[in-house]
Amino acid sequence: MSFGTSRPTHPLILDDIRGARKMLSGVARMTAMEGSRYLTQLVGSPVHFKCENLQRTGSFKLRGAYVRIAGLSPEERAAGVVAASAGNHAQGVALASTLLGVRSTVFMPVGAPLPKVAATRDYGADVRLHGQVVDETLAAAQEYARDTGAVFIHPFDHPDIIAGQGTVGLEILEQCPEVRTILVGVGGGGLIAGVALAVKTVRPDVQVIGVQAEGAAAYPPSLDAGRPVTVAGTPQTMADGIKVGRPGDVPFQLVRELVDEVRTVSEDELASALLLCLERAKLVVEPAGASPVAALLSDPGAFRGPVVAVLSGGNVDPVLMQRILRHGMSAAGRYLSLRLRVTDRPGALATMLQVLSVADANVLDVSHVRTDPRLGLAEADVELHLETKGPVHCTEVATALREAGYTILG
């Protein structure tokens, strides 16, 4: 199959996706389908994870990038390719280009996580750091394409890209033929457009539902307007893989026609979903990749089962992972921060810590405040950061402190 540059906006059909699958044989893995006992109990019907976080390069992006580059003419290949990305697309383009013997240049933001920059270089790309935000990086890549003749590889707005991503949908139907609902994280729309086309053509009864982060939800207003529109302001979300301000023109057509619904999830729900994947499923998933799980956690009764949640990526920066896990544990009631008023005398802190020990709360950090003008001469405030076992345990710890005579200020 080869669209080249002659069909940039031609509607796709199922045969295009089947052709992409043949092209990807031996290149992209058929990723695992794993059941989730916890979510199955929560939803009341079987829930499975389609683990694209275990794909080569750590995300589904290799599929579309390979199909797009493989479809270039000999002249286009000779000119090389260029892409702009903060992570997953960069790595997909780099590896696909190397496998096909095509020179690749990838522009990444100056602040891109070092592991992602290093991985993109290791896959064979010439990495150039430019711009503080992705829009500036994208402009630099497009300018490079104009100046050098290199082919710009868009992350989602091209039929070849969508055809490659659509192979995920074919695999889902084979691995879980009884599926009734598929949840997919949505940024520009390339993945869900391809999955929806593959699935709805074969099984129109299956619901395909998109999930976006509240702070970067371009699809709901675009669907209401009947055309792609740009979200107001700069998209704000920890889920950088779906942090896109405007839907792609090509995927939007397919999403509007084939996708049943696009939902949004909060940052707390994303953090809790990432934590669940790590603790319960032993899967490292980035916030964007965990967005379908966040939708299940936020409204478990809304989906017909069996449900397949596509875990679309696992490339998360370790520093960001640490912050997200802390946030997720806090959202799940696993952290408790308190400020107490105590008598400032020898042994007071030890007595308070004994109460916490009996309540089985783990003290992560403690600090005294003695200089606040609101304090009496013999008073001090103590700030506590505790690790707890959940919301019920938080309540039990607070109750134990109050019963011991401590005033909780906040």
XYZ file of C-alpha atoms in Angstrom:
410
model
C 0.000 0.000 0.000
C 1.263 3.466 -0.801
C -0.602 6.733 -0.526
C 2.591 8.771 -1.051
C 1.716 12.446 -1.352
C -1.036 11.988 -3.918
C -3.849 11.180 -1.433
C -3.351 13.497 1.533
C -7.050 13.748 2.417
C -8.711 10.839 0.592
C -11.173 8.906 2.789
C -9.811 5.651 4.157
C -11.399 2.216 3.841
C -10.856 -1.017 5.741
C -8.606 -2.415 3.007
C -6.154 0.422 3.666
C -5.826 -0.729 7.274
C -5.516 -4.362 6.237
C -2.771 -3.331 3.822
C -1.036 -1.438 6.623
C -1.136 -4.546 8.762
C 0.638 -6.592 6.093
C 3.240 -3.856 5.807
C 3.798 -3.883 9.578
C 4.287 -7.649 9.777
C 7.606 -8.250 11.499
C 7.897 -4.564 12.407
C 5.204 -3.801 14.995
C 4.283 -6.319 17.663
C 0.780 -7.642 18.229
C 0.704 -6.324 21.778
C -0.793 -8.270 24.649
C -4.395 -8.135 25.845
C -4.440 -8.315 29.639
C -7.476 -8.666 31.888
C -8.002 -6.368 34.877
C -9.683 -8.101 37.795
C -10.022 -4.868 39.778
C -11.732 -2.955 36.960
C -13.834 -5.995 36.050
C -15.261 -5.969 39.575
C -15.725 -2.192 39.486
C -17.452 -2.109 36.074
C -19.414 -5.326 36.554
C -18.250 -6.914 33.295
C -14.892 -7.989 31.822
C -12.313 -5.236 31.308
C -9.177 -5.825 29.265
C -6.102 -3.696 28.562
C -4.708 -3.492 25.016
C -1.077 -2.922 25.983
C 0.374 -0.588 23.361
C 2.644 0.664 26.143
C 4.570 -2.553 25.432
C 4.902 -1.806 21.708
C 8.341 -1.164 20.219
C 9.385 2.404 21.137
C 6.804 2.280 23.949
C 3.711 3.388 22.010
C 1.468 2.794 19.007
C 3.171 5.627 17.115
C 5.595 3.266 15.348
C 2.673 1.773 13.403
C 1.608 4.964 11.652
C 5.107 6.346 11.227
C 6.334 3.186 9.501
C 3.370 3.024 7.118
C 3.733 6.706 6.248
C 7.471 6.526 5.541
C 7.212 3.192 3.712
C 4.677 4.833 1.390
C 7.085 7.545 0.231
C 8.438 7.555 -3.311
C 12.163 6.832 -3.894
C 12.728 10.549 -4.456
C 10.990 11.460 -1.205
C 12.957 8.855 0.729
C 16.189 10.224 -0.678
C 15.286 13.682 0.657
C 14.837 12.315 4.175
C 12.049 12.958 6.663
C 11.540 15.429 9.474
C 9.189 15.397 12.462
C 8.404 17.437 15.547
C 7.506 15.775 18.815
C 8.075 15.808 22.560
C 8.344 12.029 22.751
C 6.335 9.139 21.320
C 6.024 10.295 17.704
C 9.703 11.235 17.722
C 10.731 7.717 18.690
C 8.318 6.119 16.227
C 9.643 8.190 13.326
C 13.253 7.579 14.339
C 12.929 3.794 14.471
C 10.725 3.545 11.373
C 13.197 5.634 9.378
C 16.142 3.545 10.508
C 14.363 0.301 9.622
C 13.588 1.674 6.151
C 17.016 3.193 5.572
C 15.714 6.767 5.463
C 17.529 9.715 7.041
C 15.477 11.323 9.808
C 15.663 14.645 11.623
C 13.503 15.146 14.694
C 12.900 18.508 16.361
C 12.103 18.326 20.075
C 11.371 21.080 22.617
C 14.318 22.315 24.668
C 12.641 21.014 27.816
C 11.874 17.536 26.477
C 12.650 14.804 29.041
C 16.231 13.597 28.656
C 15.270 9.876 28.449
C 13.024 10.620 25.454
C 15.713 12.682 23.737
C 18.276 9.945 24.319
C 15.922 7.214 23.069
C 15.139 9.157 19.879
C 18.858 9.548 19.171
C 19.462 5.872 19.918
C 16.820 4.916 17.343
C 18.872 6.762 14.741
C 17.445 10.276 14.373
C 19.351 13.541 14.214
C 17.734 15.284 17.193
C 17.572 19.082 17.253
C 16.293 20.883 20.326
C 14.303 23.994 19.480
C 11.575 26.013 21.162
C 10.039 26.005 24.608
C 6.659 24.675 23.486
C 5.649 22.151 20.835
C 4.174 24.838 18.553
C 7.604 26.469 18.247
C 9.189 23.068 17.660
C 6.618 22.270 14.979
C 7.289 25.553 13.182
C 11.025 24.836 13.155
C 10.458 21.362 11.697
C 8.188 22.725 8.964
C 10.736 25.411 8.115
C 13.413 22.723 7.875
C 11.172 20.740 5.515
C 10.724 23.788 3.262
C 14.430 24.569 3.253
C 15.744 21.048 2.667
C 12.955 19.223 0.825
C 12.643 16.670 3.615
C 9.154 15.172 3.953
C 7.331 16.346 7.072
C 5.804 13.391 8.937
C 2.728 14.651 10.749
C 1.890 12.823 13.986
C -1.792 12.269 13.152
C -3.122 14.267 10.203
C -2.454 11.945 7.245
C -4.242 8.839 5.886
C -1.117 6.664 6.090
C -0.714 7.511 9.772
C -4.357 6.685 10.483
C -4.181 3.430 8.518
C -1.193 2.318 10.566
C -2.844 3.196 13.875
C -6.010 1.419 12.743
C -4.199 -1.912 12.936
C -4.709 -1.674 16.714
C -8.447 -2.015 16.052
C -8.018 -5.147 13.927
C -5.972 -6.753 16.689
C -8.587 -5.908 19.328
C -11.314 -7.661 17.310
C -9.156 -10.770 17.016
C -7.988 -10.825 20.634
C -11.357 -9.968 22.192
C -14.071 -10.891 19.645
C -16.806 -10.400 22.257
C -15.851 -6.747 22.888
C -18.716 -4.261 23.151
C -16.901 -1.043 24.134
C -13.433 0.277 23.237
C -11.934 3.258 25.080
C -9.156 5.219 23.381
C -7.155 8.246 24.499
C -7.508 11.159 22.076
C -5.100 13.949 21.171
C -5.148 14.887 17.498
C -7.300 11.862 16.733
C -5.125 9.600 14.584
C -5.398 6.525 16.811
C -9.118 6.681 17.510
C -9.911 7.473 13.871
C -8.062 4.372 12.710
C -9.465 2.152 15.460
C -13.020 3.372 14.826
C -12.764 2.739 11.082
C -11.375 -0.766 11.562
C -13.865 -1.727 14.256
C -17.044 -0.074 12.992
C -16.620 -1.481 9.488
C -16.526 -5.027 10.857
C -18.610 -4.618 14.043
C -20.840 -1.530 13.905
C -22.437 -2.598 17.211
C -19.215 -1.966 19.158
C -19.077 1.390 20.919
C -15.876 3.372 20.347
C -15.405 6.102 22.953
C -12.654 8.710 23.045
C -11.116 10.153 26.207
C -9.462 13.565 26.478
C -7.877 15.476 29.348
C -10.107 18.324 30.558
C -7.312 20.838 30.054
C -6.729 19.838 26.425
C -10.159 18.806 25.181
C -10.412 20.080 21.603
C -12.793 17.439 20.295
C -16.010 18.186 22.241
C -16.227 21.822 21.033
C -15.083 20.787 17.557
C -17.779 18.135 17.295
C -20.354 20.668 18.473
C -19.165 23.120 15.806
C -18.975 20.477 13.081
C -15.372 21.398 12.255
C -11.969 21.376 13.960
C -11.588 24.318 16.323
C -8.656 25.321 18.517
C -9.046 25.285 22.288
C -8.758 28.680 23.941
C -5.389 29.352 25.539
C -2.558 26.867 25.917
C -3.623 23.261 26.618
C -2.790 22.363 30.219
C -2.455 18.735 31.277
C 0.118 16.290 32.600
C -0.889 14.001 29.711
C 1.528 15.399 27.144
C 0.777 12.561 24.709
C -2.743 13.932 24.164
C -1.924 17.595 24.767
C -3.140 18.813 21.373
C -4.921 22.132 20.850
C -6.741 21.297 17.597
C -8.018 18.071 15.999
C -6.463 16.968 12.724
C -8.587 17.625 9.631
C -8.338 14.048 8.341
C -9.038 12.207 11.616
C -11.800 14.651 12.528
C -13.919 13.488 9.598
C -13.692 9.881 10.764
C -14.223 10.712 14.435
C -17.343 12.729 13.638
C -18.809 9.898 11.556
C -17.764 6.837 13.564
C -16.955 7.612 17.208
C -19.880 7.290 19.604
C -18.719 9.736 22.269
C -15.729 11.752 23.486
C -15.417 12.088 27.265
C -13.081 14.166 29.407
C -11.195 13.267 32.589
C -9.553 15.378 35.282
C -5.901 15.513 36.303
C -6.731 13.709 39.561
C -8.429 10.932 37.591
C -5.425 10.618 35.285
C -3.048 10.364 38.235
C -5.237 7.774 39.954
C -5.431 5.743 36.725
C -1.650 5.732 36.325
C -1.274 4.591 39.920
C -3.828 1.806 39.404
C -2.019 0.535 36.297
C 1.254 0.434 38.198
C -0.029 -1.111 41.427
C -2.752 -3.460 40.199
C -1.641 -4.385 36.665
C 2.134 -3.937 37.117
C 2.171 -1.851 33.926
C 4.112 1.387 33.442
C 1.772 3.706 31.563
C 2.109 7.418 30.848
C -0.785 9.766 31.750
C -2.076 9.931 28.161
C -1.902 6.158 27.904
C -3.871 5.765 31.126
C -6.695 8.118 30.080
C -9.107 5.270 29.162
C -8.583 3.811 32.641
C -9.334 7.233 34.110
C -12.666 7.210 32.266
C -13.513 3.806 33.739
C -12.650 4.968 37.237
C -14.671 8.176 36.918
C -17.880 6.522 35.675
C -17.639 2.709 35.841
C -21.335 2.103 35.244
C -21.416 3.944 31.909
C -19.869 1.272 29.689
C -21.204 -1.923 28.153
C -18.884 -4.854 28.655
C -16.692 -6.512 27.767
C -14.592 -3.340 27.653
C -11.151 -2.899 26.074
C -9.099 0.077 27.258
C -6.206 0.934 24.948
C -3.081 1.744 26.974
C -1.537 3.796 24.220
C 1.909 4.570 25.631
C 4.422 3.904 28.379
C 7.065 6.568 27.826
C 6.937 8.520 31.051
C 9.841 10.578 32.383
C 10.973 9.172 35.776
C 10.891 12.618 37.403
C 7.356 13.220 36.143
C 6.395 9.701 37.230
C 7.506 10.490 40.771
C 5.390 13.655 40.891
C 2.375 11.946 39.336
C 2.531 9.023 41.741
C 2.575 11.401 44.707
C -0.378 13.256 43.210
C -2.198 10.008 42.463
C -1.668 8.695 45.978
C -2.962 11.967 47.389
C -6.031 11.822 45.138
C -6.624 8.234 46.262
C -6.487 9.230 49.947
C -3.083 7.658 50.488
C -1.467 10.865 51.734
C -2.738 13.076 54.528
C -1.394 16.543 55.363
C -2.390 18.094 58.685
C -1.544 21.153 60.763
C -2.018 20.701 64.511
C -1.891 23.115 67.470
C 0.138 21.618 70.368
C 1.598 22.711 73.690
C 5.253 23.674 73.218
C 6.883 21.564 75.903
C 9.449 18.732 76.019
C 7.974 15.382 74.945
C 4.919 16.865 73.201
C 6.035 15.722 69.765
C 6.876 12.218 70.981
C 3.421 11.923 72.561
C 1.733 12.983 69.326
C 3.831 10.548 67.263
C 2.768 7.751 69.590
C -0.872 8.505 68.763
C -0.015 8.265 65.056
C 1.837 4.999 65.611
C -1.199 3.445 67.281
C -3.348 4.701 64.382
C -0.901 2.971 61.993
C -0.063 6.142 60.030
C 3.413 6.429 58.519
C 5.019 9.843 59.116
C 6.775 11.079 55.971
C 7.630 14.584 57.166
C 7.114 16.686 60.282
C 7.978 20.312 61.032
C 7.475 22.745 63.927
C 6.184 26.296 63.558
C 6.933 28.431 66.647
C 7.161 31.983 65.293
C 3.661 32.584 63.979
C 2.133 35.712 65.621
C -1.129 33.789 66.037
C 0.555 31.395 68.491
C 0.452 31.781 72.249
C 3.634 31.833 74.312
C 3.455 28.111 75.091
C 1.975 26.987 71.754
C 3.404 25.549 68.538
C 1.970 24.326 65.294
C 3.074 21.007 63.842
C 2.783 20.275 60.140
C 2.505 16.582 59.322
C 2.682 14.680 56.054
C 1.452 11.125 56.495
C 1.152 8.024 54.359
C -2.220 6.352 54.894
C -4.207 3.402 53.558
C -7.066 5.274 51.924
C -9.905 7.716 52.680
C -11.342 5.646 55.555
C -7.956 5.429 57.218
C -7.495 9.202 56.814
C -10.700 9.742 58.751
C -9.600 7.270 61.441
C -6.237 9.029 61.882
C -7.886 12.452 62.197
C -10.391 11.074 64.711
C -7.613 9.515 66.805
C -5.792 12.850 66.987
C -8.928 14.745 67.992
C -9.772 12.159 70.663
C -6.249 12.584 72.028
C -6.986 16.302 72.502
C -5.266 17.799 69.475
C -6.797 20.653 67.499
C -6.614 20.105 63.748
C -6.254 23.414 61.968
C -6.268 22.111 58.426
